[in-house]
CSV table of N, CA and C in Angstrom, one decimal:
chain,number,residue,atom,x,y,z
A,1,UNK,N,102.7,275.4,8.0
A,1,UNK,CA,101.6,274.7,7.3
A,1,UNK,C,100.4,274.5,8.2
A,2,UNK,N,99.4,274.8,7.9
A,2,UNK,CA,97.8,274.5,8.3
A,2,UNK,C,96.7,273.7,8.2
A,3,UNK,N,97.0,272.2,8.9
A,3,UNK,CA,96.2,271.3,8.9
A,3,UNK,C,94.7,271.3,9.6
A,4,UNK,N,93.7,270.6,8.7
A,4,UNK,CA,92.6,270.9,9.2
A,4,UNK,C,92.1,269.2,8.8
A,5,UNK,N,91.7,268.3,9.8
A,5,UNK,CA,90.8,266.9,9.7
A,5,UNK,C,89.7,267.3,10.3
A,6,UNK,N,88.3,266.7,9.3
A,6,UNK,CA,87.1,266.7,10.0
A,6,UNK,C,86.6,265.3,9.4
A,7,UNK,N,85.4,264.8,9.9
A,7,UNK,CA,84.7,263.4,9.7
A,7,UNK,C,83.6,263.7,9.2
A,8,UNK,N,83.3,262.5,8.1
A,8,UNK,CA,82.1,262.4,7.8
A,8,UNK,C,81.6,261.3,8.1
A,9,UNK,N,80.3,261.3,8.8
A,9,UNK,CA,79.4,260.5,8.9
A,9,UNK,C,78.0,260.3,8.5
A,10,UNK,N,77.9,258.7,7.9
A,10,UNK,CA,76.7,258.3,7.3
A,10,UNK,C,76.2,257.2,7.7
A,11,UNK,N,75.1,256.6,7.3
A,11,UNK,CA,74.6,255.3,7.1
A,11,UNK,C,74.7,254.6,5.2
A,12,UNK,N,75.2,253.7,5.2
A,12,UNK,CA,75.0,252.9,3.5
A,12,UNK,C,74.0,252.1,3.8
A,13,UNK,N,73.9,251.6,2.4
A,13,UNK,CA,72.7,250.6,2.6
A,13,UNK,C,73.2,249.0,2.3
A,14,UNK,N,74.0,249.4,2.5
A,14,UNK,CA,75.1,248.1,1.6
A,14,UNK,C,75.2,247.9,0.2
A,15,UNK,N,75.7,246.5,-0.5
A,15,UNK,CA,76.2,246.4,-1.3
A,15,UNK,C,76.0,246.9,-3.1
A,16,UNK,N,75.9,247.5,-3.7
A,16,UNK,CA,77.4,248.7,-3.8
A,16,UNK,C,76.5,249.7,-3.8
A,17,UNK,N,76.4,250.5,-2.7
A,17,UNK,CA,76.3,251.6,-2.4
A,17,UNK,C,76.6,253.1,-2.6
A,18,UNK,N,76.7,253.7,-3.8
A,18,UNK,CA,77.4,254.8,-4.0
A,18,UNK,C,77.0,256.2,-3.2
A,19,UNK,N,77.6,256.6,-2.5
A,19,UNK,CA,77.1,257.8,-1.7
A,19,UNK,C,78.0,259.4,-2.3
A,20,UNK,N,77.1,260.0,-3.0
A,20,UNK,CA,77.8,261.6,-3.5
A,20,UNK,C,78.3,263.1,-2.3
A,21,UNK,N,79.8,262.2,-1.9
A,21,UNK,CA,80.0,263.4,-0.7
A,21,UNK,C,81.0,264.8,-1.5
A,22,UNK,N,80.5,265.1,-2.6
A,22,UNK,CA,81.4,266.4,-3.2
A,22,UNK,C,81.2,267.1,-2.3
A,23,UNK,N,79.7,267.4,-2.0
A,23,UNK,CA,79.4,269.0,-1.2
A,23,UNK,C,79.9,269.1,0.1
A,24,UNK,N,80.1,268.2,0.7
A,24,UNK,CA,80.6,268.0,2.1
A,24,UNK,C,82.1,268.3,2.3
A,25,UNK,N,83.0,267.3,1.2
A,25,UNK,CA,84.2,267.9,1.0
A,25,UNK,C,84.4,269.1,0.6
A,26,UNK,N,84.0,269.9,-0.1
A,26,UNK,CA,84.2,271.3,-0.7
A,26,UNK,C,83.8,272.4,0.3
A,27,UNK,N,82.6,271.9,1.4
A,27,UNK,CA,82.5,272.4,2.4
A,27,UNK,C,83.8,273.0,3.6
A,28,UNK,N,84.2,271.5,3.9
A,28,UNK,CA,85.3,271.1,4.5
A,28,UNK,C,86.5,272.2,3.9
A,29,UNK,N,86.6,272.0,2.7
A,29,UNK,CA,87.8,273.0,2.1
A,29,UNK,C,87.7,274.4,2.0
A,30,UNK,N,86.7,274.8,2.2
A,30,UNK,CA,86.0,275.7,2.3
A,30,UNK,C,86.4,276.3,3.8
A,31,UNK,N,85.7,275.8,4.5
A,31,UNK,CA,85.8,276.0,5.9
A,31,UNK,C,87.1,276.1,6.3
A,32,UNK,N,88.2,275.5,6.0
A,32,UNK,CA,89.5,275.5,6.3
A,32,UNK,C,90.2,276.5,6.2
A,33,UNK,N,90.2,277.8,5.6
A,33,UNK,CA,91.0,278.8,5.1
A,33,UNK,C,91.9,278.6,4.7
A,34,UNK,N,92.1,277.5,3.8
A,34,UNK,CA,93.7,276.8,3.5
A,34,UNK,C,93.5,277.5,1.8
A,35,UNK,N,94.2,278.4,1.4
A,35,UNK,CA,94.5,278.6,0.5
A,35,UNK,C,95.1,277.9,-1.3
A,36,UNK,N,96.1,277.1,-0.3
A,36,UNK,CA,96.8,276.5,-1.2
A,36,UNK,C,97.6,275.2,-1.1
A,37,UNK,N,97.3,274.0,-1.3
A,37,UNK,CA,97.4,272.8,-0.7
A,37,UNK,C,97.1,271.8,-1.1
A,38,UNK,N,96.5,270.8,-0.1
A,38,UNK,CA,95.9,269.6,-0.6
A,38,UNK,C,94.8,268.8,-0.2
A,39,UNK,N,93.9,268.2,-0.4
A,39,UNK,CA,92.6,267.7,0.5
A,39,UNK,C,92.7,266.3,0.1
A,40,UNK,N,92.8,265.4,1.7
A,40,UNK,CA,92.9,263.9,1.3
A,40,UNK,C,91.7,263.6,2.0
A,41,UNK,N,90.8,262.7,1.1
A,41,UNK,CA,89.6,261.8,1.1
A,41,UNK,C,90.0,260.5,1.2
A,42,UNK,N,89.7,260.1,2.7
A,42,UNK,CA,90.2,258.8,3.1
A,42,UNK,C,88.7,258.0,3.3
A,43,UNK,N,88.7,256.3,3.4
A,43,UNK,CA,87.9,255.9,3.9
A,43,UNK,C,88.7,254.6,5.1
A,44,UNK,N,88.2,254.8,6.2
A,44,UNK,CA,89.3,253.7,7.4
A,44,UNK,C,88.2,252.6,7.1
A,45,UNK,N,88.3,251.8,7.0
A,45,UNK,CA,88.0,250.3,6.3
A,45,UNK,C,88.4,249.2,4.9
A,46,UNK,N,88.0,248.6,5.1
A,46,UNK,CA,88.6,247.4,4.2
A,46,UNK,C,87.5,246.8,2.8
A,47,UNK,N,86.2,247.5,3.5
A,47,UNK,CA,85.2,247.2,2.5
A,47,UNK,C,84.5,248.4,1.8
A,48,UNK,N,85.4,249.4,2.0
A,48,UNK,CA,84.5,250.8,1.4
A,48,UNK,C,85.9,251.5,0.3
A,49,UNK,N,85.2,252.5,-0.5
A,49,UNK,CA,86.6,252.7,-1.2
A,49,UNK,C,86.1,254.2,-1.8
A,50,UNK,N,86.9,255.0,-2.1
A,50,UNK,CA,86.8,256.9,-2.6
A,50,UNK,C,87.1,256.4,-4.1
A,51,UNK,N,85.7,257.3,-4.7
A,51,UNK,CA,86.1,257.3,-6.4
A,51,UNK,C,85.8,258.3,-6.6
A,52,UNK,N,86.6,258.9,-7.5
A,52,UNK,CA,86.1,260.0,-8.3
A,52,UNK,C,84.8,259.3,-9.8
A,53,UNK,N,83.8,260.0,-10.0
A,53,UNK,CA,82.9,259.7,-11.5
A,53,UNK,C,82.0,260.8,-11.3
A,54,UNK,N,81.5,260.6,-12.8
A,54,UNK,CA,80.2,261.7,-12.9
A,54,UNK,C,78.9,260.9,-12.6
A,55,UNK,N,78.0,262.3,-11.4
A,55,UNK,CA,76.9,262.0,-10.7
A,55,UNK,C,76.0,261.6,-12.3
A,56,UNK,N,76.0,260.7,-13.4
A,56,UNK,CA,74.8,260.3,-13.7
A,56,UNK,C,74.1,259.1,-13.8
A,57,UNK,N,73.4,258.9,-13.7
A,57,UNK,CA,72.4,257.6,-13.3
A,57,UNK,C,72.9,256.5,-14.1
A,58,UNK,N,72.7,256.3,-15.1
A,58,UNK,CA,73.1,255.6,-15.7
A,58,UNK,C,74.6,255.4,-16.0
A,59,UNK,N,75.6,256.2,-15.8
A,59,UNK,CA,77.1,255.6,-15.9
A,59,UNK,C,77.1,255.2,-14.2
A,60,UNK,N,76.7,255.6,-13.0
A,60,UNK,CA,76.4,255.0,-11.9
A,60,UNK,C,76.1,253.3,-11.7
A,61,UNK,N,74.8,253.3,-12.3
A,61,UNK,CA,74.9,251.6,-13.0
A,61,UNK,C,75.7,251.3,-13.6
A,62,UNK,N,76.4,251.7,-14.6
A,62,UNK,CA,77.3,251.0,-15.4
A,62,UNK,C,78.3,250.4,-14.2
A,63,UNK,N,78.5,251.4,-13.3
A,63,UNK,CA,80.0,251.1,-12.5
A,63,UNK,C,79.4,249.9,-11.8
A,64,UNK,N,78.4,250.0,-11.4
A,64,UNK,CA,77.7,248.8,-10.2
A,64,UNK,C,78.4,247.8,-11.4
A,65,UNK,N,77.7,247.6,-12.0
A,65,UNK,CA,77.4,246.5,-13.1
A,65,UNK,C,79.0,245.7,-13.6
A,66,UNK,N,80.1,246.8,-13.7
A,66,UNK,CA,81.1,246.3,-14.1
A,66,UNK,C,82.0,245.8,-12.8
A,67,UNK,N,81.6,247.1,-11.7
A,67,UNK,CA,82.3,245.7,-10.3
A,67,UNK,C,81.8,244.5,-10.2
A,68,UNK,N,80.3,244.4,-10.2
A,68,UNK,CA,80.1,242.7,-10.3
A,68,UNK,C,80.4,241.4,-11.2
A,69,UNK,N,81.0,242.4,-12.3
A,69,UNK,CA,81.4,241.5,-13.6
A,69,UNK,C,82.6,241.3,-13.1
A,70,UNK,N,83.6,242.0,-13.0
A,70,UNK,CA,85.3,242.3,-12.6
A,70,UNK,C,85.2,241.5,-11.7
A,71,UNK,N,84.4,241.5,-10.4
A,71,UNK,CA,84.7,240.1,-9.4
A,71,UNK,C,83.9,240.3,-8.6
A,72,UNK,N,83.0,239.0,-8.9
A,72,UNK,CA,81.4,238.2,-8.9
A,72,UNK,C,81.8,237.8,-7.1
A,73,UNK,N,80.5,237.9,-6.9
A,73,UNK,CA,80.5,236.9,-5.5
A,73,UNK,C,80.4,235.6,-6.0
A,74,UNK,N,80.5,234.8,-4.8
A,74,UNK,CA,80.9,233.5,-4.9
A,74,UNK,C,81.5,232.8,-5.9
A,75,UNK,N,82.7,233.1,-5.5
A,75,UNK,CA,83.9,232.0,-6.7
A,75,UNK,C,84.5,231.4,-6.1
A,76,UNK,N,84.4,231.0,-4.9
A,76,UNK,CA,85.2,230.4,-4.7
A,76,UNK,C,86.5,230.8,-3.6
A,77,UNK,N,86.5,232.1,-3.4
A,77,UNK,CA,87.8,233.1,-3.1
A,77,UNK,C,87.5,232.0,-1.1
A,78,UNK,N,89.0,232.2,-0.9
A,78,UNK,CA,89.6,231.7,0.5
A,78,UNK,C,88.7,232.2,1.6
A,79,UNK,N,88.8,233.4,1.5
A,79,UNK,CA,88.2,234.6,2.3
A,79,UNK,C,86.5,234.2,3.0
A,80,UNK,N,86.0,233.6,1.5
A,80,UNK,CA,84.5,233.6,2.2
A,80,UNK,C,84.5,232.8,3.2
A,81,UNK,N,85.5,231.9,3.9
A,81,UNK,CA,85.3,230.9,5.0
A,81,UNK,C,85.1,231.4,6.2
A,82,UNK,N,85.6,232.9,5.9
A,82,UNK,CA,85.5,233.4,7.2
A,82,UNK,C,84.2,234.6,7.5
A,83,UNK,N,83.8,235.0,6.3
A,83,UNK,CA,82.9,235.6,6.3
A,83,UNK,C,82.0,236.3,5.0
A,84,UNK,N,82.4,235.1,4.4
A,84,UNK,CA,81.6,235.4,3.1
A,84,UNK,C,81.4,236.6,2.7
A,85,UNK,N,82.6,237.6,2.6
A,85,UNK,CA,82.4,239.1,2.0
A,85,UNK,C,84.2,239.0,1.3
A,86,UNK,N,84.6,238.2,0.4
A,86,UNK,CA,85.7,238.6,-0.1
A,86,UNK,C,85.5,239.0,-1.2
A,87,UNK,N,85.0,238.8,-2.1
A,87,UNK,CA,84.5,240.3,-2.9
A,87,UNK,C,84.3,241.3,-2.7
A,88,UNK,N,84.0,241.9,-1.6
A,88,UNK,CA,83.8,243.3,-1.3
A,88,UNK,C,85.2,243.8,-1.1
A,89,UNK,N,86.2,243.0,-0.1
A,89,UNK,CA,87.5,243.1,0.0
A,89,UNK,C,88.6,243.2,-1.1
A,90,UNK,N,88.1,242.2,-2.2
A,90,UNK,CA,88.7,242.5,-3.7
A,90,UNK,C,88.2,243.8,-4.0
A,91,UNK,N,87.1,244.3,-4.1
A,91,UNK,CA,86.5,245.6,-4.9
A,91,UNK,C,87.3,246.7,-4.0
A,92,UNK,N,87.2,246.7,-3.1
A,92,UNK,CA,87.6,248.0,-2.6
A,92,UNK,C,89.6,248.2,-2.7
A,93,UNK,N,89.9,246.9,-2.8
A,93,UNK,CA,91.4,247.0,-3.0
A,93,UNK,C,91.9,247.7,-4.1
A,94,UNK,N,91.0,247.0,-5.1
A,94,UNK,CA,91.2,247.9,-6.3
A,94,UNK,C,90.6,249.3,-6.7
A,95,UNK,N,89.4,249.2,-6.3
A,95,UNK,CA,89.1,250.9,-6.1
A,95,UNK,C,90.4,252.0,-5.5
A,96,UNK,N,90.7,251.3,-4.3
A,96,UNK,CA,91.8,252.2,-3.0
A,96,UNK,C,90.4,253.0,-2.0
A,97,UNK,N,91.2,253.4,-1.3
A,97,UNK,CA,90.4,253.9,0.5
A,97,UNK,C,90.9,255.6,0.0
A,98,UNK,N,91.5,256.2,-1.0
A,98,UNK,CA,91.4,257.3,-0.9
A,98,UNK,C,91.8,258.1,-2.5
A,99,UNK,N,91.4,259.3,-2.1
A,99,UNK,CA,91.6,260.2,-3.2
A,99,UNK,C,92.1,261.2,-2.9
A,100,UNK,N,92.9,262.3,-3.5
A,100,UNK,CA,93.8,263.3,-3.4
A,100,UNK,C,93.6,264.4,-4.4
A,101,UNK,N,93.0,265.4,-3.7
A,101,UNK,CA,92.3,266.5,-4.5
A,101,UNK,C,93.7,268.3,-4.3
A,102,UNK,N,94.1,268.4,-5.4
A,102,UNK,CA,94.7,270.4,-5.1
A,102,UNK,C,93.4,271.3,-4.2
A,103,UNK,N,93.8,272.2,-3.8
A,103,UNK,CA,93.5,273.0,-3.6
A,103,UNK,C,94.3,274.1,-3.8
A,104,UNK,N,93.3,274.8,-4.9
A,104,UNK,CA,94.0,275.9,-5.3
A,104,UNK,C,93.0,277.6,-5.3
A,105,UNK,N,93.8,278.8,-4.4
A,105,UNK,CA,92.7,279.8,-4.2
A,105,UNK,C,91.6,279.1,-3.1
A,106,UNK,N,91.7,278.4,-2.4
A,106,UNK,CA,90.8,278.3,-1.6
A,106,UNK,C,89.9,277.2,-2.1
A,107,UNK,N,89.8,276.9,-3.1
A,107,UNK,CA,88.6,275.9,-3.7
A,107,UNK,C,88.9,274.9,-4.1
A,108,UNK,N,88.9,273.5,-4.2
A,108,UNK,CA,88.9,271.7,-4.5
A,108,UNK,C,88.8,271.8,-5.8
A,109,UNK,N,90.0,271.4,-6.3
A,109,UNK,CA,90.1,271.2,-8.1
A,109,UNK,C,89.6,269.9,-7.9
A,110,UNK,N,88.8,269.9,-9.1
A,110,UNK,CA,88.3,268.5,-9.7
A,110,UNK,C,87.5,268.9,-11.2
A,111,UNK,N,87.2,268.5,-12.3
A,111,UNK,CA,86.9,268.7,-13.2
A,111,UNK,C,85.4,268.6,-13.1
A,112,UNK,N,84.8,269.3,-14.3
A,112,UNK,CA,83.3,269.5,-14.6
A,112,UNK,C,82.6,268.5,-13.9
A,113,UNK,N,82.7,267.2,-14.3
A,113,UNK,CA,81.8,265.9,-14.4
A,113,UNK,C,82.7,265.4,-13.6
A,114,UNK,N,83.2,265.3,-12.3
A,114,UNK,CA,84.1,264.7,-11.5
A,114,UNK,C,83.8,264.7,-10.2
A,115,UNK,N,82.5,263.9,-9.9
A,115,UNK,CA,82.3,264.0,-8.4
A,115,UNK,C,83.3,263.2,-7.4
A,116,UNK,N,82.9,263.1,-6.8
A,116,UNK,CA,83.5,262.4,-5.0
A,116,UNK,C,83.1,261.5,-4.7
A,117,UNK,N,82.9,260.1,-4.4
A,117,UNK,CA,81.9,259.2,-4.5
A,117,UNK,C,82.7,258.9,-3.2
A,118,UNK,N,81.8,258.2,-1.8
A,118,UNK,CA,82.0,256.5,-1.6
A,118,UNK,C,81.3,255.6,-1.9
A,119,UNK,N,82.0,255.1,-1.9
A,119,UNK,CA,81.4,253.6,-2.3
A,119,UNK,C,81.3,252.3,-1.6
A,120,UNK,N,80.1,251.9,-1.4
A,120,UNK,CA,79.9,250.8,0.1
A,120,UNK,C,80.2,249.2,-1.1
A,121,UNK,N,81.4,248.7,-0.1
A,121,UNK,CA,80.8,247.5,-0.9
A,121,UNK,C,80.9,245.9,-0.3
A,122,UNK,N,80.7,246.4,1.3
A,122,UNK,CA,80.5,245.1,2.0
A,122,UNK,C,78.8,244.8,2.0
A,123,UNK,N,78.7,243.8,2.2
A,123,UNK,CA,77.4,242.6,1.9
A,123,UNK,C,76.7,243.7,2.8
A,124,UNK,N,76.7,244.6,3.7
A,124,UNK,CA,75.1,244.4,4.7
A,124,UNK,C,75.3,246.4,4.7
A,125,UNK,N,74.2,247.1,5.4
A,125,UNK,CA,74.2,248.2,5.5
A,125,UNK,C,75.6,248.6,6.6
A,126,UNK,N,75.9,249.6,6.7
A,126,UNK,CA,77.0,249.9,8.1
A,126,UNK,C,77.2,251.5,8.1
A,127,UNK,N,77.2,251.8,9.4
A,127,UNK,CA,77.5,253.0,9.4
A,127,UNK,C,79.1,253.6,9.2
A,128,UNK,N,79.0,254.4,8.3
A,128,UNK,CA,80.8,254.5,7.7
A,128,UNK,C,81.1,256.1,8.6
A,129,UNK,N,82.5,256.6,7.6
A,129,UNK,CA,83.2,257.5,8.2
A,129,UNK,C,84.6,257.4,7.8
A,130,UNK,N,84.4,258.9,6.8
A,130,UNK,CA,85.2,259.1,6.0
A,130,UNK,C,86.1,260.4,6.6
A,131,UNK,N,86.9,260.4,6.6
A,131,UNK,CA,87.9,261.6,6.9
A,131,UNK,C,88.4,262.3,5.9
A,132,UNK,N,88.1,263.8,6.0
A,132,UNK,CA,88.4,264.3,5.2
A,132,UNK,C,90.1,265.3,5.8
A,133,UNK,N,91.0,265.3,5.1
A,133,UNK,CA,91.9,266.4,6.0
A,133,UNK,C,92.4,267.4,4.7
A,134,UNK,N,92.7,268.8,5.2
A,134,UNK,CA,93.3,269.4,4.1
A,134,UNK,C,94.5,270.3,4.8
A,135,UNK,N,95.6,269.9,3.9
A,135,UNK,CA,96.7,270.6,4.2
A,135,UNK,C,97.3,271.5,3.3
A,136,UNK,N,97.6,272.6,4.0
A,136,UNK,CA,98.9,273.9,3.1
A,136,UNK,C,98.5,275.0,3.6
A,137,UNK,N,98.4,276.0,2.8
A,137,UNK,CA,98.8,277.5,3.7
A,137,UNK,C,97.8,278.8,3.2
């Protein structure tokens, strides 16, 4: 079997920040000559999270709009005592830090309208880094 990790790196602007890394991943899988396998989209943090959605503007908003409904800042949560970002730590829990793509023939299955997103969703801008690895043969 033929493992291949590479990194991506960016800047966010902070809170909820959606950043569209399809082309980068597909690159990555691309570049791998792994034929037939699997590509895992990780994010190493606590406040960022991997979603799959379709790049359009307005379902983009909708998503901002329903994380902040689902769980508002300031309520209260334990967490803010220590740094007033436990919402961001709720959002991203529930999102998850990764996604799990086939590769099949050399190319990243994902459907029509199914991009790659991260998603920033601690309080301030930060520079992230997402790993991408793809394994099989």
């Amino acid at each position: 079997m033929k493992v291949l990790t590479r990194e991506l790196r960016f800047q966010t602007r902070g809170e909820v920040d959606l950043i569209d890394i399809t082309r980068e991943v597909e690159r990555i899988v691309e570049e791998s000559g792994i034929e037939n396998g699997v590509a895992l989209v990780f994010v190493p943090g606590a406040t960022g999270a991997i979603v799959t959605i379709e790049h359009e503007s307005g379902l983009l908003e909708d998503f901002k709009r329903a994380l902040r409904e689902l769980i508002p800042k300031g309520r209260g949560y334990l967490h803010d005592r220590i740094d007033d970002n436990a919402h961001s730590h709720l959002r991203a829990t529930l999102l998850g830090a990764s996604e799990c793509f086939p590769v099949v023939n050399g190319r990243l299955m994902r459907g029509t309208w199914q991009q790659i997103f991260f998603v920033e969703l601690d309080v301030r801008s930060r520079n992230r880094r997402v790993i991408v690895q793809v394994m099989g043969e």
